[in-house]
Short mmCIF file of C-alpha atoms in Angstrom, two decimals:
data_model
loop_
_atom_site.label_atom_id
_atom_site.label_comp_id
_atom_site.label_asym_id
_atom_site.label_seq_id
_atom_site.Cartn_x
_atom_site.Cartn_y
_atom_site.Cartn_z
CA MET A 1056 -26.96 20.51 -25.14
CA SER A 1057 -25.27 17.19 -24.45
CA LYS A 1058 -26.16 15.28 -21.37
CA VAL A 1059 -23.41 15.09 -18.75
CA SER A 1060 -22.88 11.61 -17.28
CA SER A 1061 -22.91 11.38 -13.49
CA ASP A 1062 -21.13 8.00 -13.44
CA THR A 1063 -17.97 7.86 -11.39
CA LEU A 1064 -14.78 6.19 -12.54
CA TRP A 1065 -15.67 3.16 -10.44
CA ASP A 1066 -19.11 2.91 -12.11
CA VAL A 1067 -17.48 2.91 -15.53
CA ALA A 1068 -14.94 0.27 -14.46
CA ALA A 1069 -17.67 -1.96 -12.99
CA ALA A 1070 -19.71 -1.68 -16.21
CA GLU A 1071 -16.67 -2.68 -18.27
CA VAL A 1072 -16.10 -5.76 -16.09
CA ARG A 1073 -19.77 -6.79 -16.51
CA ARG A 1074 -19.50 -6.30 -20.27
CA ARG A 1075 -16.43 -8.52 -20.52
CA GLU A 1076 -17.98 -11.22 -18.35
CA SER A 1077 -21.07 -11.32 -20.58
CA ARG A 1078 -19.13 -11.68 -23.86
CA THR A 1079 -19.88 -14.68 -26.02
CA GLY A 1080 -17.07 -16.90 -27.30
CA GLU A 1081 -17.18 -15.28 -30.75
CA GLU A 1082 -17.15 -11.76 -29.31
CA GLU A 1083 -14.25 -12.68 -27.03
CA ALA A 1084 -12.22 -14.17 -29.85
CA GLU A 1085 -12.89 -11.15 -32.10
CA GLU A 1086 -11.88 -8.69 -29.39
CA ASP A 1087 -8.81 -10.66 -28.30
CA ALA A 1088 -7.60 -10.74 -31.92
CA HIS A 1089 -6.85 -7.02 -31.61
CA PHE A 1090 -4.56 -7.51 -28.61
CA PRO A 1091 -1.16 -9.26 -28.60
CA SER A 1092 -0.82 -12.39 -26.51
CA GLN A 1093 2.07 -12.91 -24.12
CA ARG A 1094 3.38 -16.35 -23.28
CA THR A 1095 6.43 -17.56 -21.37
CA VAL A 1096 8.65 -20.51 -22.30
CA PHE A 1097 11.21 -21.68 -19.74
CA PHE A 1098 14.21 -23.53 -21.23
CA MET A 1099 16.14 -25.83 -18.89
CA GLY A 1100 18.03 -29.10 -19.13
CA SER A 1101 21.42 -30.79 -19.37
CA LYS A 1102 24.51 -28.67 -18.88
CA ALA A 1103 26.06 -27.90 -22.30
CA GLY A 1104 23.17 -29.85 -23.81
CA GLY A 1105 22.42 -27.35 -26.58
CA LYS A 1106 19.67 -25.21 -25.01
CA THR A 1107 21.12 -21.93 -26.26
CA THR A 1108 21.61 -23.30 -29.77
CA ILE A 1109 18.00 -24.48 -29.91
CA LEU A 1110 16.80 -21.11 -28.62
CA LEU A 1111 18.87 -19.13 -31.14
CA ARG A 1112 17.74 -21.31 -34.04
CA PHE A 1113 14.12 -20.86 -32.95
CA LEU A 1114 14.61 -17.08 -33.03
CA ASP A 1115 16.42 -17.40 -36.38
CA ARG A 1116 19.48 -15.65 -34.97
CA ASP A 1117 22.77 -16.34 -36.71
CA GLU A 1118 24.91 -16.17 -33.58
CA THR A 1119 27.48 -18.39 -31.95
CA ALA A 1120 26.05 -19.92 -28.80
CA LYS A 1121 27.85 -18.94 -25.59
CA PRO A 1122 27.63 -20.83 -22.30
CA THR A 1123 24.71 -19.70 -20.16
CA LEU A 1124 26.13 -18.81 -16.79
CA ALA A 1125 22.98 -18.70 -14.67
CA LEU A 1126 19.63 -17.42 -15.94
CA GLU A 1127 19.16 -15.42 -19.12
CA TYR A 1128 16.14 -13.70 -20.67
CA THR A 1129 15.24 -12.80 -24.22
CA PHE A 1130 12.02 -12.53 -26.20
CA GLY A 1131 10.54 -13.25 -29.59
CA ARG A 1132 7.69 -11.64 -31.54
CA ARG A 1133 5.41 -13.03 -34.20
CA ALA A 1134 2.64 -11.35 -36.23
CA ARG A 1135 -0.64 -13.23 -36.56
CA GLY A 1136 -1.37 -11.65 -39.91
CA HIS A 1137 -1.34 -8.43 -41.89
CA ASN A 1138 -1.94 -5.27 -39.82
CA THR A 1139 -2.25 -7.23 -36.57
CA PRO A 1140 -0.24 -6.73 -33.38
CA LYS A 1141 2.70 -9.04 -32.79
CA ASP A 1142 2.38 -11.70 -30.11
CA ILE A 1143 5.22 -11.79 -27.61
CA ALA A 1144 7.05 -14.83 -26.24
CA HIS A 1145 9.11 -14.30 -23.10
CA LEU A 1146 11.99 -16.79 -23.22
CA TRP A 1147 13.99 -17.75 -20.13
CA GLU A 1148 16.99 -20.08 -20.15
CA LEU A 1149 18.48 -21.74 -17.07
CA GLY A 1150 22.18 -22.57 -17.31
CA GLY A 1151 24.30 -24.92 -15.23
CA GLY A 1152 22.15 -28.04 -15.58
CA ILE A 1153 20.76 -29.10 -12.19
CA SER A 1154 23.18 -26.96 -10.17
CA LEU A 1155 21.05 -23.79 -10.31
CA SER A 1156 17.58 -25.32 -10.08
CA ASP A 1157 16.72 -22.97 -7.20
CA LEU A 1158 16.48 -20.15 -9.76
CA VAL A 1159 13.20 -21.56 -11.16
CA GLN A 1160 11.39 -19.18 -8.82
CA ILE A 1161 12.42 -16.22 -11.00
CA PRO A 1162 10.77 -17.18 -14.34
CA ILE A 1163 7.83 -19.06 -12.74
CA THR A 1164 5.60 -16.46 -11.08
CA ALA A 1165 1.96 -15.72 -10.35
CA ASP A 1166 1.90 -13.24 -13.24
CA ASN A 1167 2.88 -15.75 -15.94
CA VAL A 1168 2.03 -19.24 -14.65
CA SER A 1169 -1.26 -19.29 -16.57
CA PHE A 1170 0.58 -18.90 -19.88
CA LEU A 1171 3.77 -20.74 -18.99
CA SER A 1172 5.36 -23.70 -20.79
CA VAL A 1173 8.49 -25.65 -19.90
CA LEU A 1174 11.03 -26.96 -22.41
CA LEU A 1175 13.37 -29.62 -21.03
CA VAL A 1176 16.51 -30.38 -23.07
CA LEU A 1177 18.12 -33.76 -22.36
CA ASP A 1178 21.56 -34.59 -23.80
CA LEU A 1179 21.13 -37.94 -25.57
CA SER A 1180 24.90 -38.37 -25.77
CA LYS A 1181 25.11 -38.64 -21.96
CA PRO A 1182 22.43 -41.18 -20.96
CA ASN A 1183 24.01 -41.89 -17.56
CA ALA A 1184 23.09 -38.38 -16.39
CA LEU A 1185 19.73 -38.27 -18.19
CA TRP A 1186 17.37 -39.48 -15.45
CA GLU A 1187 18.89 -37.34 -12.70
CA THR A 1188 18.71 -34.24 -14.88
CA MET A 1189 15.08 -34.90 -15.78
CA GLU A 1190 14.00 -35.78 -12.24
CA SER A 1191 15.75 -32.87 -10.53
CA LEU A 1192 14.73 -30.10 -12.93
CA LEU A 1193 11.13 -31.20 -13.44
CA GLY A 1194 10.80 -31.66 -9.69
CA SER A 1195 12.01 -28.11 -9.01
CA ALA A 1196 9.78 -26.63 -11.71
CA ARG A 1197 6.71 -28.59 -10.58
CA ASN A 1198 7.21 -27.54 -6.95
CA GLN A 1199 7.44 -23.87 -7.95
CA VAL A 1200 4.34 -24.05 -10.18
CA GLU A 1201 2.34 -25.74 -7.42
CA LYS A 1202 3.60 -23.23 -4.86
CA VAL A 1203 2.53 -20.30 -7.06
CA CYS A 1204 -0.87 -21.85 -7.78
CA ALA A 1205 -1.47 -22.57 -4.10
CA ALA A 1206 -0.67 -18.94 -3.25
CA LEU A 1207 -3.10 -17.71 -5.91
CA GLN A 1208 -5.88 -19.93 -4.61
CA LYS A 1209 -5.20 -18.83 -1.05
CA THR A 1210 -5.50 -15.16 -1.91
CA GLY A 1211 -8.49 -15.75 -4.16
CA GLU A 1212 -6.75 -14.15 -7.11
CA SER A 1213 -7.21 -15.44 -10.65
CA ARG A 1214 -4.83 -14.77 -13.48
CA SER A 1215 -5.67 -17.95 -15.32
CA GLY A 1216 -7.49 -16.40 -18.30
CA LYS A 1217 -8.57 -19.08 -20.76
CA GLN A 1218 -6.13 -21.69 -19.43
CA GLN A 1219 -6.66 -23.02 -15.94
CA VAL A 1220 -3.74 -24.00 -13.71
CA PRO A 1221 -2.80 -26.59 -12.76
CA ARG A 1222 -3.18 -28.13 -16.19
CA VAL A 1223 -5.99 -30.61 -16.78
CA LEU A 1224 -5.90 -33.01 -19.74
CA HIS A 1225 -9.01 -33.54 -21.83
CA LYS A 1226 -11.15 -36.56 -20.99
CA ASP A 1227 -10.11 -38.52 -24.09
CA TYR A 1228 -6.37 -38.25 -23.38
CA PRO A 1229 -4.81 -41.75 -23.61
CA ASP A 1230 -4.27 -43.43 -20.20
CA ARG A 1231 -5.53 -40.31 -18.46
CA GLU A 1232 -6.13 -42.13 -15.17
CA LEU A 1233 -2.70 -43.79 -15.13
CA ILE A 1234 -0.39 -40.84 -15.68
CA SER A 1235 0.66 -37.72 -13.75
CA PRO A 1236 0.58 -34.74 -16.16
CA PHE A 1237 2.99 -31.90 -15.59
CA PRO A 1238 1.02 -28.87 -14.32
CA VAL A 1239 1.90 -26.72 -17.37
CA PRO A 1240 2.56 -27.68 -21.03
CA LEU A 1241 5.87 -29.53 -21.32
CA LEU A 1242 8.14 -30.28 -24.29
CA ILE A 1243 11.03 -32.74 -23.87
CA VAL A 1244 13.82 -32.28 -26.42
CA GLY A 1245 16.45 -34.98 -26.89
CA SER A 1246 19.51 -33.11 -28.18
CA LYS A 1247 22.70 -34.22 -29.97
CA TYR A 1248 20.91 -36.86 -32.00
CA ASP A 1249 23.89 -36.93 -34.40
CA ILE A 1250 25.96 -38.58 -31.62
CA PHE A 1251 23.09 -40.69 -30.28
CA GLN A 1252 22.39 -42.32 -33.65
CA ASP A 1253 25.78 -44.06 -33.51
CA PHE A 1254 24.92 -45.82 -30.22
CA ASP A 1255 24.35 -49.56 -30.08
CA SER A 1256 20.81 -50.33 -31.32
CA GLU A 1257 19.73 -51.93 -28.03
CA LYS A 1258 20.88 -48.93 -26.03
CA ARG A 1259 19.05 -46.60 -28.42
CA LYS A 1260 15.93 -48.66 -27.93
CA VAL A 1261 16.16 -48.40 -24.13
CA ILE A 1262 16.58 -44.62 -24.27
CA CYS A 1263 13.81 -44.13 -26.83
CA LYS A 1264 11.27 -46.24 -24.95
CA THR A 1265 12.16 -44.63 -21.62
CA LEU A 1266 11.77 -41.09 -22.97
CA ARG A 1267 8.52 -42.05 -24.68
CA PHE A 1268 7.23 -43.33 -21.34
CA LEU A 1269 8.38 -40.21 -19.48
CA ALA A 1270 6.84 -37.89 -22.05
CA HIS A 1271 3.53 -39.77 -21.97
CA PHE A 1272 3.56 -40.01 -18.17
CA TYR A 1273 3.95 -36.23 -17.88
CA GLY A 1274 1.55 -35.42 -20.73
CA ALA A 1275 4.45 -33.92 -22.69
CA SER A 1276 5.50 -33.74 -26.32
CA LEU A 1277 8.81 -35.36 -27.32
CA ILE A 1278 11.21 -34.43 -30.11
CA PHE A 1279 14.77 -35.52 -30.97
CA THR A 1280 17.00 -33.00 -32.66
CA SER A 1281 20.54 -32.15 -33.74
CA SER A 1282 22.07 -28.78 -34.50
CA LYS A 1283 23.71 -30.45 -37.49
CA SER A 1284 20.38 -31.45 -39.05
CA GLU A 1285 18.15 -28.68 -40.40
CA THR A 1286 15.28 -31.18 -40.76
CA THR A 1287 15.19 -31.98 -37.04
CA MET A 1288 15.75 -28.32 -36.09
CA SER A 1289 12.82 -27.28 -38.28
CA LYS A 1290 10.56 -29.80 -36.54
CA SER A 1291 11.76 -28.53 -33.18
CA ARG A 1292 10.85 -24.97 -34.15
CA SER A 1293 7.30 -26.04 -34.98
CA PHE A 1294 6.93 -27.63 -31.52
CA ILE A 1295 8.37 -24.54 -29.80
CA ASN A 1296 6.14 -22.25 -31.87
CA GLN A 1297 3.13 -24.00 -30.41
CA LEU A 1298 4.33 -23.24 -26.87
CA ALA A 1299 5.51 -19.70 -27.58
CA PHE A 1300 2.76 -18.43 -29.87
CA GLY A 1301 -0.10 -20.92 -29.66
CA THR A 1302 0.24 -22.10 -33.26
CA GLU A 1303 -1.31 -25.32 -34.48
CA ARG A 1304 0.10 -28.44 -32.91
CA PRO A 1305 2.45 -30.48 -35.17
CA LYS A 1306 0.65 -33.54 -36.52
CA SER A 1307 3.44 -35.77 -37.83
CA VAL A 1308 4.39 -38.63 -35.50
CA SER A 1309 7.59 -40.70 -35.55
CA THR A 1310 8.10 -43.49 -32.98
CA ASP A 1311 10.71 -45.53 -34.88
CA PRO A 1312 13.83 -45.83 -32.64
CA SER A 1313 16.02 -45.91 -35.75
CA LYS A 1314 14.86 -42.38 -36.63
CA PRO A 1315 14.52 -39.10 -34.69
CA LEU A 1316 11.44 -39.29 -32.47
CA ALA A 1317 8.69 -36.70 -32.92
CA ILE A 1318 5.61 -37.32 -30.76
CA PRO A 1319 3.07 -34.56 -30.01
CA SER A 1320 1.40 -34.72 -26.62
CA GLY A 1321 -1.49 -37.21 -26.61
CA SER A 1322 -0.24 -39.11 -29.68
CA ASP A 1323 1.28 -42.01 -27.72
CA SER A 1324 -0.07 -44.56 -25.27
CA LEU A 1325 1.20 -47.10 -22.75
CA SER A 1326 0.07 -49.96 -24.99
CA GLN A 1327 2.07 -48.57 -27.93
CA ILE A 1328 5.14 -47.95 -25.79
CA GLY A 1329 5.06 -51.38 -24.20
CA PRO A 1330 6.97 -52.55 -21.10
CA PRO A 1331 10.53 -51.48 -20.22
CA VAL A 1332 13.33 -53.12 -22.19
CA THR A 1333 14.54 -55.85 -19.81
CA SER A 1334 17.07 -57.92 -21.77
CA GLU A 1335 19.71 -57.11 -19.14
CA VAL A 1336 17.36 -56.85 -16.18
CA ASP A 1337 15.14 -59.30 -14.30
CA ILE A 1338 12.07 -57.25 -13.42
CA GLY A 1339 11.21 -59.76 -10.68
CA THR A 1340 14.27 -58.65 -8.72
CA LEU A 1341 13.27 -55.00 -8.78
CA HIS A 1342 11.21 -53.61 -5.91
CA ALA A 1343 9.46 -50.65 -7.51
CA LYS A 1344 6.85 -48.51 -5.77
CA ASN A 1345 5.07 -47.45 -8.96
CA PRO A 1346 5.46 -47.57 -12.78
CA LEU A 1347 7.70 -44.48 -12.83
CA ASP A 1348 10.01 -46.04 -10.24
CA LEU A 1349 10.10 -49.30 -12.22
CA TRP A 1350 11.18 -47.53 -15.41
CA LYS A 1351 13.83 -45.66 -13.44
CA LYS A 1352 15.29 -48.82 -11.94
CA VAL A 1353 15.38 -50.59 -15.31
CA PHE A 1354 16.93 -47.57 -17.04
CA GLU A 1355 19.61 -47.12 -14.39
CA ARG A 1356 20.54 -50.80 -14.56
CA VAL A 1357 21.45 -50.22 -18.21
CA PHE A 1358 22.83 -46.72 -17.67
CA PRO A 1359 24.10 -46.50 -14.06
CA HIS A 1360 23.75 -43.07 -12.54
CA GLU A 1361 26.93 -41.01 -12.62
CA SER A 1362 27.20 -37.94 -10.39
CA THR A 1363 27.59 -34.90 -12.60
CA LYS A 1364 29.27 -32.86 -9.82
CA GLU A 1365 27.92 -29.76 -11.55
CA ARG A 1366 27.92 -27.68 -8.40
CA LYS A 1367 31.69 -28.06 -8.08
CA GLU A 1368 32.26 -27.31 -11.74
CA LEU A 1369 30.60 -23.91 -11.76
CA LYS A 1370 33.01 -21.21 -12.84
CA ASP A 1371 33.52 -17.92 -11.07
CA PRO A 1372 31.64 -15.37 -13.25
CA VAL A 1373 34.32 -12.80 -12.40
CA LYS A 1374 36.83 -14.86 -14.38
CA ASP A 1375 34.50 -15.66 -17.29
CA PRO A 1376 35.84 -13.95 -20.47
CA GLN A 1377 32.37 -13.36 -21.90
CA PHE A 1378 31.68 -10.93 -19.03
CA SER A 1379 35.00 -9.09 -19.34
CA GLU A 1380 34.99 -5.38 -18.36
CA PRO A 1381 38.60 -4.03 -18.41
CA LEU A 1382 38.03 -1.03 -16.14
CA ILE A 1383 35.95 -2.91 -13.59
CA ASP A 1384 38.25 -5.94 -13.72
CA SER A 1385 41.26 -3.70 -13.05
CA ILE A 1386 39.61 -2.16 -9.99
CA ARG A 1387 38.49 -5.60 -8.81
CA SER A 1388 42.06 -6.91 -9.15
CA GLN A 1389 43.35 -3.99 -7.11
CA LYS A 1390 40.76 -4.61 -4.39
CA ASP A 1391 41.62 -8.31 -4.31
CA GLN A 1392 45.28 -7.43 -3.78
CA GLU A 1393 44.36 -5.02 -0.99
CA LEU A 1394 42.22 -7.72 0.63
CA ASP A 1395 45.07 -10.25 0.47
CA GLN A 1396 47.44 -7.71 2.04
CA TYR A 1397 44.91 -7.00 4.79
CA LYS A 1398 44.53 -10.73 5.52
CA ARG A 1399 48.33 -11.15 5.79
CA GLU A 1400 48.63 -8.19 8.15
CA GLN A 1401 45.79 -9.48 10.33
CA ALA A 1402 47.34 -12.93 10.42
CA LYS A 1403 50.65 -11.42 11.65
CA SER A 1404 48.80 -9.39 14.29
CA TRP A 1405 47.04 -12.46 15.69
CA LYS A 1406 50.31 -14.42 15.77
CA SER A 1407 52.06 -11.62 17.67
CA LEU A 1408 49.20 -11.49 20.19
CA ALA A 1409 49.39 -15.21 20.71
CA LEU A 1410 53.15 -14.98 21.43
CA ASP A 1411 52.87 -12.19 24.05
CA PRO A 1412 53.49 -13.47 27.60
#
């Protein structure tokens, strides 16, 4: 006769927790190999900068990119090997450039922050808007990550798994004490390289050095790409694969300003980057508070900031043809007409009241 266990459900659960806590590294790796991983990559960047195209090419989807109105979600899957579960990458894309940065709170949450990466697309063909785009979007994302992490620490909860948040660079990271790493893995993508390569060589040099500094300062990887070049798109996919599925980090490095940049995180240094390009600027006249502020002032002397006015340019989604719904649109049109008629009638009523003795 078999022995009946007297353990309650809570006893069994507690025993399982103790077993998992006592696992060795090899046992943990072997057990985790049987379960799919789930990571989140948040795409954001310049308006009409090519985010959707990069995302579709990463997913190997032969589709025509449509403008992203606000915030869109999709996912990708990748098998680790034969007869193994497929890992899942949750992919969020923020449209509208800096105009909808408040929406970062949706894809950056307590449930995914431990396995979150950010991909920032900067339009190389519009350098005058580059710094504002970078500063605004990274600032919004950083604030949300820090807010989520602070809430987790306050409640004593831990969803960090193997990766702790905020992110901590390894002790041998170049210039570790002089930089301010982004709290989660960050990839900066310079898009529209096909247009950028026709810029004046000195202007290309300023942009390349500035983006190298920014990437190194934030502990990010940097890649230049063009939808018209399969070579650069292929390199971009390898960088995104690392964020989305934890694949091996790309090893090739290209820092030549006459070629597309490709610099994995930790492969650059302040000594290799050198000082800001100052042929048109006297650094002595600049009153910078810190190195980041100095690079900003030098960059904006060469490429003066131009307001993008993106908030005013946002289109009414009701009138966007990609969201067309004939039946609903017909009813909406009828309601709009009824509303206009109501407004006219009310206006007449108020005028008549005002004229009464």
